[in-house]
CSV table of C-alpha atoms in Angstrom, one decimal:
chain,number,residue,atom,x,y,z
N,1,UNK,CA,-7.4,22.1,-6.5
N,2,UNK,CA,-5.2,22.1,-3.5
N,3,UNK,CA,-4.0,18.8,-2.1
N,4,UNK,CA,-2.3,17.9,1.1
N,5,UNK,CA,-0.2,14.7,0.8
N,6,UNK,CA,0.8,13.0,4.0
N,7,UNK,CA,3.8,10.8,3.8
N,8,UNK,CA,5.4,12.0,0.6
N,9,UNK,CA,8.7,10.1,1.0
N,10,UNK,CA,7.2,6.6,1.2
N,11,UNK,CA,6.7,4.1,-1.7
N,12,UNK,CA,3.2,5.3,-2.5
N,13,UNK,CA,3.8,8.9,-1.4
N,14,UNK,CA,6.7,9.2,-3.8
N,15,UNK,CA,4.4,8.1,-6.7
N,16,UNK,CA,1.6,10.3,-5.5
N,17,UNK,CA,3.8,13.4,-5.8
N,18,UNK,CA,4.0,12.6,-9.5
N,19,UNK,CA,0.4,11.5,-10.1
N,20,UNK,CA,-1.3,14.3,-8.1
N,21,UNK,CA,0.8,17.2,-9.6
N,22,UNK,CA,-1.4,17.7,-12.7
N,23,UNK,CA,-4.4,18.2,-10.5
N,24,UNK,CA,-3.2,21.4,-8.8
N,25,UNK,CA,-1.0,22.5,-5.9
N,26,UNK,CA,0.4,19.6,-3.9
N,27,UNK,CA,1.6,20.3,-0.3
N,28,UNK,CA,3.7,17.4,0.9
N,29,UNK,CA,4.6,16.3,4.4
N,30,UNK,CA,7.2,14.0,5.8
N,31,UNK,CA,7.9,13.1,9.4
N,32,UNK,CA,11.1,15.2,9.5
N,33,UNK,CA,10.1,18.0,7.1
N,34,UNK,CA,12.6,17.1,4.4
N,35,UNK,CA,12.3,15.0,1.3
N,36,UNK,CA,14.8,12.3,0.3
N,37,UNK,CA,16.5,14.6,-2.2
N,38,UNK,CA,17.0,17.1,0.6
N,39,UNK,CA,14.2,19.4,-0.4
N,40,UNK,CA,12.1,21.1,2.3
N,41,UNK,CA,8.4,20.2,2.9
N,42,UNK,CA,5.9,20.4,5.7
N,43,UNK,CA,6.6,18.3,8.8
N,44,UNK,CA,4.0,16.0,10.3
N,45,UNK,CA,4.6,13.2,12.8
N,46,UNK,CA,1.3,11.3,13.3
N,47,UNK,CA,2.3,10.2,16.7
N,48,UNK,CA,1.9,13.9,17.6
N,49,UNK,CA,-1.9,14.0,17.0
N,50,UNK,CA,-2.3,17.6,18.2
N,51,UNK,CA,-0.1,18.8,15.3
N,52,UNK,CA,-2.6,17.7,12.7
N,53,UNK,CA,-5.1,20.5,13.2
N,54,UNK,CA,-2.7,23.5,12.9
N,55,UNK,CA,-1.3,22.0,9.6
N,56,UNK,CA,-4.8,21.7,8.1
N,57,UNK,CA,-5.7,25.2,9.2
N,58,UNK,CA,-2.6,26.6,7.6
N,59,UNK,CA,-2.7,24.6,4.4
N,60,UNK,CA,-6.5,24.6,3.9
N,61,UNK,CA,-6.6,21.8,1.3
N,62,UNK,CA,-9.5,20.6,-0.8
N,63,UNK,CA,-8.4,17.0,-0.3
N,64,UNK,CA,-6.0,15.2,2.0
N,65,UNK,CA,-4.3,12.0,0.7
N,66,UNK,CA,-2.9,10.0,3.6
N,67,UNK,CA,-0.1,7.7,2.5
N,68,UNK,CA,1.4,7.3,5.9
N,69,UNK,CA,1.0,4.2,8.1
N,70,UNK,CA,2.7,2.0,10.7
N,71,UNK,CA,3.5,-1.0,8.5
N,72,UNK,CA,5.9,-3.1,10.6
N,73,UNK,CA,3.6,-6.1,10.7
N,74,UNK,CA,5.7,-8.2,13.1
N,75,UNK,CA,6.9,-5.4,15.3
N,76,UNK,CA,3.2,-4.3,15.8
N,77,UNK,CA,2.7,-7.4,18.0
N,78,UNK,CA,5.0,-5.7,20.6
N,79,UNK,CA,4.3,-2.1,19.6
N,80,UNK,CA,0.6,-2.3,19.6
N,81,UNK,CA,0.0,1.1,21.2
N,82,UNK,CA,2.2,2.8,18.6
N,83,UNK,CA,0.5,1.0,15.7
N,84,UNK,CA,-2.9,2.1,16.9
N,85,UNK,CA,-1.9,5.7,17.4
N,86,UNK,CA,-0.5,6.0,13.8
N,87,UNK,CA,-3.1,3.7,12.0
N,88,UNK,CA,-6.2,4.4,14.0
N,89,UNK,CA,-6.2,7.4,16.3
N,90,UNK,CA,-4.4,9.8,14.0
N,91,UNK,CA,-6.5,9.0,10.9
N,92,UNK,CA,-9.6,9.3,13.1
N,93,UNK,CA,-8.7,12.7,14.2
N,94,UNK,CA,-7.7,13.7,10.7
N,95,UNK,CA,-11.0,12.6,9.4
N,96,UNK,CA,-12.9,14.6,12.1
N,97,UNK,CA,-11.0,17.7,11.1
N,98,UNK,CA,-11.7,17.0,7.4
N,99,UNK,CA,-15.4,16.6,8.2
N,100,UNK,CA,-15.5,19.9,10.1
N,101,UNK,CA,-14.0,21.9,7.2
N,102,UNK,CA,-15.5,20.0,4.2
N,103,UNK,CA,-12.2,18.5,3.2
N,104,UNK,CA,-12.2,15.2,1.2
N,105,UNK,CA,-10.0,12.4,2.4
N,106,UNK,CA,-8.3,9.5,0.6
N,107,UNK,CA,-6.8,6.9,2.9
N,108,UNK,CA,-5.0,3.6,2.2
N,109,UNK,CA,-5.7,0.4,4.1
N,110,UNK,CA,-4.8,-3.3,3.8
N,111,UNK,CA,-5.8,-6.8,3.1
N,112,UNK,CA,-4.7,-7.6,6.6
N,113,UNK,CA,-8.2,-6.6,7.8
N,114,UNK,CA,-9.2,-10.1,6.6
N,115,UNK,CA,-8.4,-13.4,8.2
N,116,UNK,CA,-7.3,-15.0,4.9
N,117,UNK,CA,-9.7,-18.0,5.1
N,118,UNK,CA,-11.5,-16.9,1.9
N,119,UNK,CA,-11.6,-19.0,-1.3
N,120,UNK,CA,-12.6,-16.3,-3.7
N,121,UNK,CA,-11.5,-12.6,-4.0
N,122,UNK,CA,-12.7,-10.5,-1.1
N,123,UNK,CA,-15.4,-7.9,-1.8
N,124,UNK,CA,-15.2,-4.6,0.0
N,125,UNK,CA,-18.5,-5.6,1.8
N,126,UNK,CA,-17.1,-8.9,3.1
N,127,UNK,CA,-16.8,-9.4,6.9
N,128,UNK,CA,-13.4,-8.5,8.4
N,129,UNK,CA,-11.4,-10.4,10.9
N,130,UNK,CA,-7.8,-9.3,11.3
N,131,UNK,CA,-5.3,-11.9,12.7
N,132,UNK,CA,-2.8,-9.5,14.4
N,133,UNK,CA,-2.2,-6.1,15.8
N,134,UNK,CA,-1.3,-4.5,12.5
N,135,UNK,CA,-4.5,-5.5,10.8
N,136,UNK,CA,-6.6,-4.6,13.9
N,137,UNK,CA,-5.1,-1.1,14.0
N,138,UNK,CA,-5.8,-0.6,10.3
N,139,UNK,CA,-9.4,-1.8,10.7
N,140,UNK,CA,-9.8,0.6,13.6
N,141,UNK,CA,-8.6,3.4,11.4
N,142,UNK,CA,-11.1,2.5,8.7
N,143,UNK,CA,-13.9,2.5,11.3
N,144,UNK,CA,-12.8,5.8,12.8
N,145,UNK,CA,-12.8,7.4,9.4
N,146,UNK,CA,-16.2,5.9,8.5
N,147,UNK,CA,-17.7,7.3,11.7
N,148,UNK,CA,-16.3,10.8,11.3
N,149,UNK,CA,-18.8,12.1,8.7
N,150,UNK,CA,-15.9,13.1,6.4
N,151,UNK,CA,-16.3,12.7,2.6
N,152,UNK,CA,-13.8,9.9,2.2
N,153,UNK,CA,-12.5,7.0,0.2
N,154,UNK,CA,-10.6,4.2,1.8
N,155,UNK,CA,-8.5,2.1,-0.6
N,156,UNK,CA,-7.6,-1.3,0.7
N,157,UNK,CA,-4.7,-2.8,-1.1
N,158,UNK,CA,-2.1,-5.6,-0.7
N,159,UNK,CA,1.4,-6.8,-1.5
N,160,UNK,CA,2.6,-3.3,-2.4
N,161,UNK,CA,6.0,-3.0,-4.0
N,162,UNK,CA,8.2,-0.4,-5.8
N,163,UNK,CA,11.7,0.0,-7.1
N,164,UNK,CA,12.5,2.2,-4.1
N,165,UNK,CA,12.0,1.7,-0.3
N,166,UNK,CA,11.8,-1.6,1.5
N,167,UNK,CA,9.6,-4.2,-0.2
N,168,UNK,CA,9.5,-7.8,-1.6
N,169,UNK,CA,10.7,-6.8,-5.1
N,170,UNK,CA,13.8,-5.1,-3.9
N,171,UNK,CA,14.5,-7.8,-1.3
N,172,UNK,CA,14.3,-10.5,-4.0
N,173,UNK,CA,16.6,-8.6,-6.4
N,174,UNK,CA,19.2,-8.1,-3.6
N,175,UNK,CA,19.1,-11.7,-2.4
N,176,UNK,CA,18.9,-13.1,-6.0
N,177,UNK,CA,22.2,-11.3,-6.7
N,178,UNK,CA,23.8,-12.8,-3.6
N,179,UNK,CA,22.6,-16.4,-3.6
N,180,UNK,CA,22.1,-19.3,-6.0
N,181,UNK,CA,19.1,-20.6,-4.1
N,182,UNK,CA,16.2,-19.0,-2.3
N,183,UNK,CA,13.3,-20.5,-0.2
N,184,UNK,CA,10.0,-18.6,-0.6
N,185,UNK,CA,6.6,-19.2,0.9
N,186,UNK,CA,4.2,-20.8,-1.6
N,187,UNK,CA,1.0,-21.2,0.4
N,188,UNK,CA,0.0,-17.5,0.7
N,189,UNK,CA,-1.8,-16.0,-2.2
N,190,UNK,CA,-2.4,-12.4,-3.2
N,191,UNK,CA,-2.1,-9.8,-6.0
N,192,UNK,CA,1.3,-8.0,-6.1
N,193,UNK,CA,0.4,-4.3,-6.6
N,194,UNK,CA,2.9,-1.6,-7.6
N,195,UNK,CA,2.9,1.8,-5.8
N,196,UNK,CA,2.4,3.7,-9.1
N,197,UNK,CA,-0.9,1.9,-9.7
N,198,UNK,CA,-2.2,3.0,-6.3
N,199,UNK,CA,-1.0,6.6,-7.0
N,200,UNK,CA,-2.4,6.7,-10.5
N,201,UNK,CA,-5.8,5.4,-9.4
N,202,UNK,CA,-6.0,7.9,-6.5
N,203,UNK,CA,-5.3,10.8,-9.0
N,204,UNK,CA,-8.0,9.5,-11.4
N,205,UNK,CA,-10.5,9.4,-8.5
N,206,UNK,CA,-9.7,12.9,-7.3
N,207,UNK,CA,-9.9,14.2,-10.8
N,208,UNK,CA,-13.5,13.1,-10.9
N,209,UNK,CA,-14.3,13.7,-7.2
N,210,UNK,CA,-15.2,11.1,-4.6
N,211,UNK,CA,-18.5,9.6,-5.8
N,212,UNK,CA,-19.5,7.9,-2.6
N,213,UNK,CA,-17.8,7.6,0.8
N,214,UNK,CA,-16.7,4.2,1.8
N,215,UNK,CA,-14.2,1.4,1.4
N,216,UNK,CA,-13.0,0.1,-2.0
N,217,UNK,CA,-10.5,-2.5,-3.0
N,218,UNK,CA,-7.5,-1.7,-5.3
N,219,UNK,CA,-5.0,-4.3,-6.3
N,220,UNK,CA,-3.5,-5.5,-9.6
N,221,UNK,CA,-5.6,-8.1,-11.4
N,222,UNK,CA,-5.0,-11.9,-11.1
N,223,UNK,CA,-3.2,-13.7,-8.3
N,224,UNK,CA,-0.1,-15.6,-7.4
N,225,UNK,CA,1.9,-16.8,-4.4
N,226,UNK,CA,5.0,-15.2,-2.9
N,227,UNK,CA,6.9,-18.0,-4.6
N,228,UNK,CA,5.3,-17.3,-8.0
N,229,UNK,CA,5.9,-13.6,-7.5
N,230,UNK,CA,9.6,-14.3,-6.8
N,231,UNK,CA,10.0,-16.4,-9.9
N,232,UNK,CA,8.3,-13.7,-12.0
N,233,UNK,CA,10.6,-11.1,-10.6
N,234,UNK,CA,13.7,-13.1,-11.6
N,235,UNK,CA,12.3,-13.9,-15.0
N,236,UNK,CA,11.5,-10.3,-15.8
N,237,UNK,CA,14.7,-8.9,-14.2
N,238,UNK,CA,16.9,-11.3,-16.0
N,239,UNK,CA,15.2,-10.6,-19.4
N,240,UNK,CA,16.1,-6.9,-18.8
N,241,UNK,CA,19.7,-7.5,-17.7
N,242,UNK,CA,19.0,-6.3,-14.2
N,243,UNK,CA,20.5,-9.6,-12.8
N,244,UNK,CA,23.2,-11.8,-14.3
N,245,UNK,CA,21.5,-15.1,-13.5
N,246,UNK,CA,18.3,-16.4,-12.1
N,247,UNK,CA,18.6,-18.2,-8.7
N,248,UNK,CA,16.6,-21.3,-7.9
N,249,UNK,CA,13.4,-20.5,-6.0
N,250,UNK,CA,12.3,-23.4,-3.8
N,251,UNK,CA,8.7,-23.4,-2.5
N,252,UNK,CA,8.2,-23.7,1.2
N,253,UNK,CA,5.2,-23.5,3.6
N,254,UNK,CA,4.3,-20.7,6.0
N,255,UNK,CA,5.0,-23.1,8.8
N,256,UNK,CA,8.6,-23.4,7.5
N,257,UNK,CA,9.0,-19.6,7.8
N,258,UNK,CA,7.5,-18.6,11.1
N,259,UNK,CA,7.0,-15.0,11.9
N,260,UNK,CA,5.7,-13.2,15.1
N,261,UNK,CA,2.5,-12.1,13.3
N,262,UNK,CA,0.2,-14.4,11.5
N,263,UNK,CA,-0.4,-13.6,7.8
N,264,UNK,CA,-3.6,-14.1,5.9
N,265,UNK,CA,-3.2,-17.2,3.7
N,266,UNK,CA,-5.5,-15.7,1.0
N,267,UNK,CA,-5.2,-12.0,0.4
N,268,UNK,CA,-6.8,-11.7,-3.1
N,269,UNK,CA,-9.1,-8.6,-3.3
N,270,UNK,CA,-11.8,-7.9,-5.8
N,271,UNK,CA,-11.3,-4.4,-7.3
N,272,UNK,CA,-14.4,-4.4,-9.6
N,273,UNK,CA,-16.4,-2.0,-7.5
N,274,UNK,CA,-13.8,0.7,-7.7
N,275,UNK,CA,-13.2,0.0,-11.4
N,276,UNK,CA,-16.8,0.4,-12.4
N,277,UNK,CA,-17.3,3.5,-10.2
N,278,UNK,CA,-14.4,5.5,-11.7
N,279,UNK,CA,-13.8,3.8,-15.0
N,280,UNK,CA,-10.3,2.6,-14.0
N,281,UNK,CA,-8.2,0.2,-16.1
N,282,UNK,CA,-6.3,-2.2,-13.8
N,283,UNK,CA,-3.5,-4.3,-15.3
N,284,UNK,CA,-2.7,-7.9,-14.5
N,285,UNK,CA,-0.1,-8.3,-11.8
N,286,UNK,CA,2.5,-9.7,-14.2
N,287,UNK,CA,2.0,-6.9,-16.7
N,288,UNK,CA,2.2,-4.4,-13.8
N,289,UNK,CA,5.5,-5.9,-12.8
N,290,UNK,CA,6.9,-5.5,-16.3
N,291,UNK,CA,5.8,-1.9,-16.4
N,292,UNK,CA,7.4,-1.3,-13.0
N,293,UNK,CA,10.8,-2.7,-14.1
N,294,UNK,CA,10.6,-0.8,-17.4
N,295,UNK,CA,9.8,2.5,-15.8
N,296,UNK,CA,12.7,2.1,-13.5
N,297,UNK,CA,15.1,1.3,-16.4
N,298,UNK,CA,13.8,4.4,-18.2
N,299,UNK,CA,14.1,6.6,-15.1
N,300,UNK,CA,10.4,7.3,-15.1
């Protein structure tokens, strides 16, 4: 098959380039038309919505995998229009074009579509209620794709990390090497999910074909707090010799670490629907962290 991957230089996009390759020809886009290693690829800036159609007409893929997004959660509060263009209007137009040409679409969304007041893992059928502009823009994107008539799969995920790019894992490893003590929020709960898991699951889905259009959840199993995740990072990194010593990690409340955008206090998602539908094996978050660090050490 022929696949068009939007956002091939991001955390998830980088892993998708690997996971999708066995399925067929993968045409990759980045905003500037070059990859991190200097290689050339297609250029696509989702703020320029009119450029989507010519790209699709030229490439003529069987599937589009959209790994691009506006993800600056706090900045979205003051850049609301930009967040909605990238996260809602552009995906909506993309989906319309896919519907017109019979192209399947895989798109990633977020736990931020929920208000975080839940007490058990969120099902993909649970009511949404985003707290801020970022979550609102992502929900609007989901709705636009759902209304387009395209054959689609929207994968909601949360707490995404990798050994490249900007994310919590890399921030902790950097700060842990610089400081003896860190203060980390302990009253927000979720499921840390590595980028490779999101990419591998998408490839397994596309290998089978989208069974039914809709929204599904995809996170690593189990749950923890940001504080618990930080402690696990230092434990596993120290055991592998990635850091010389483990810093002290002090638990703090969300109120002690104010941010412009409100975060959902409870972001645990239930992935069982997707697992059953495609026969996926999803690891526990701690196991997934170990695998992530081991893969990086081995250069995988």
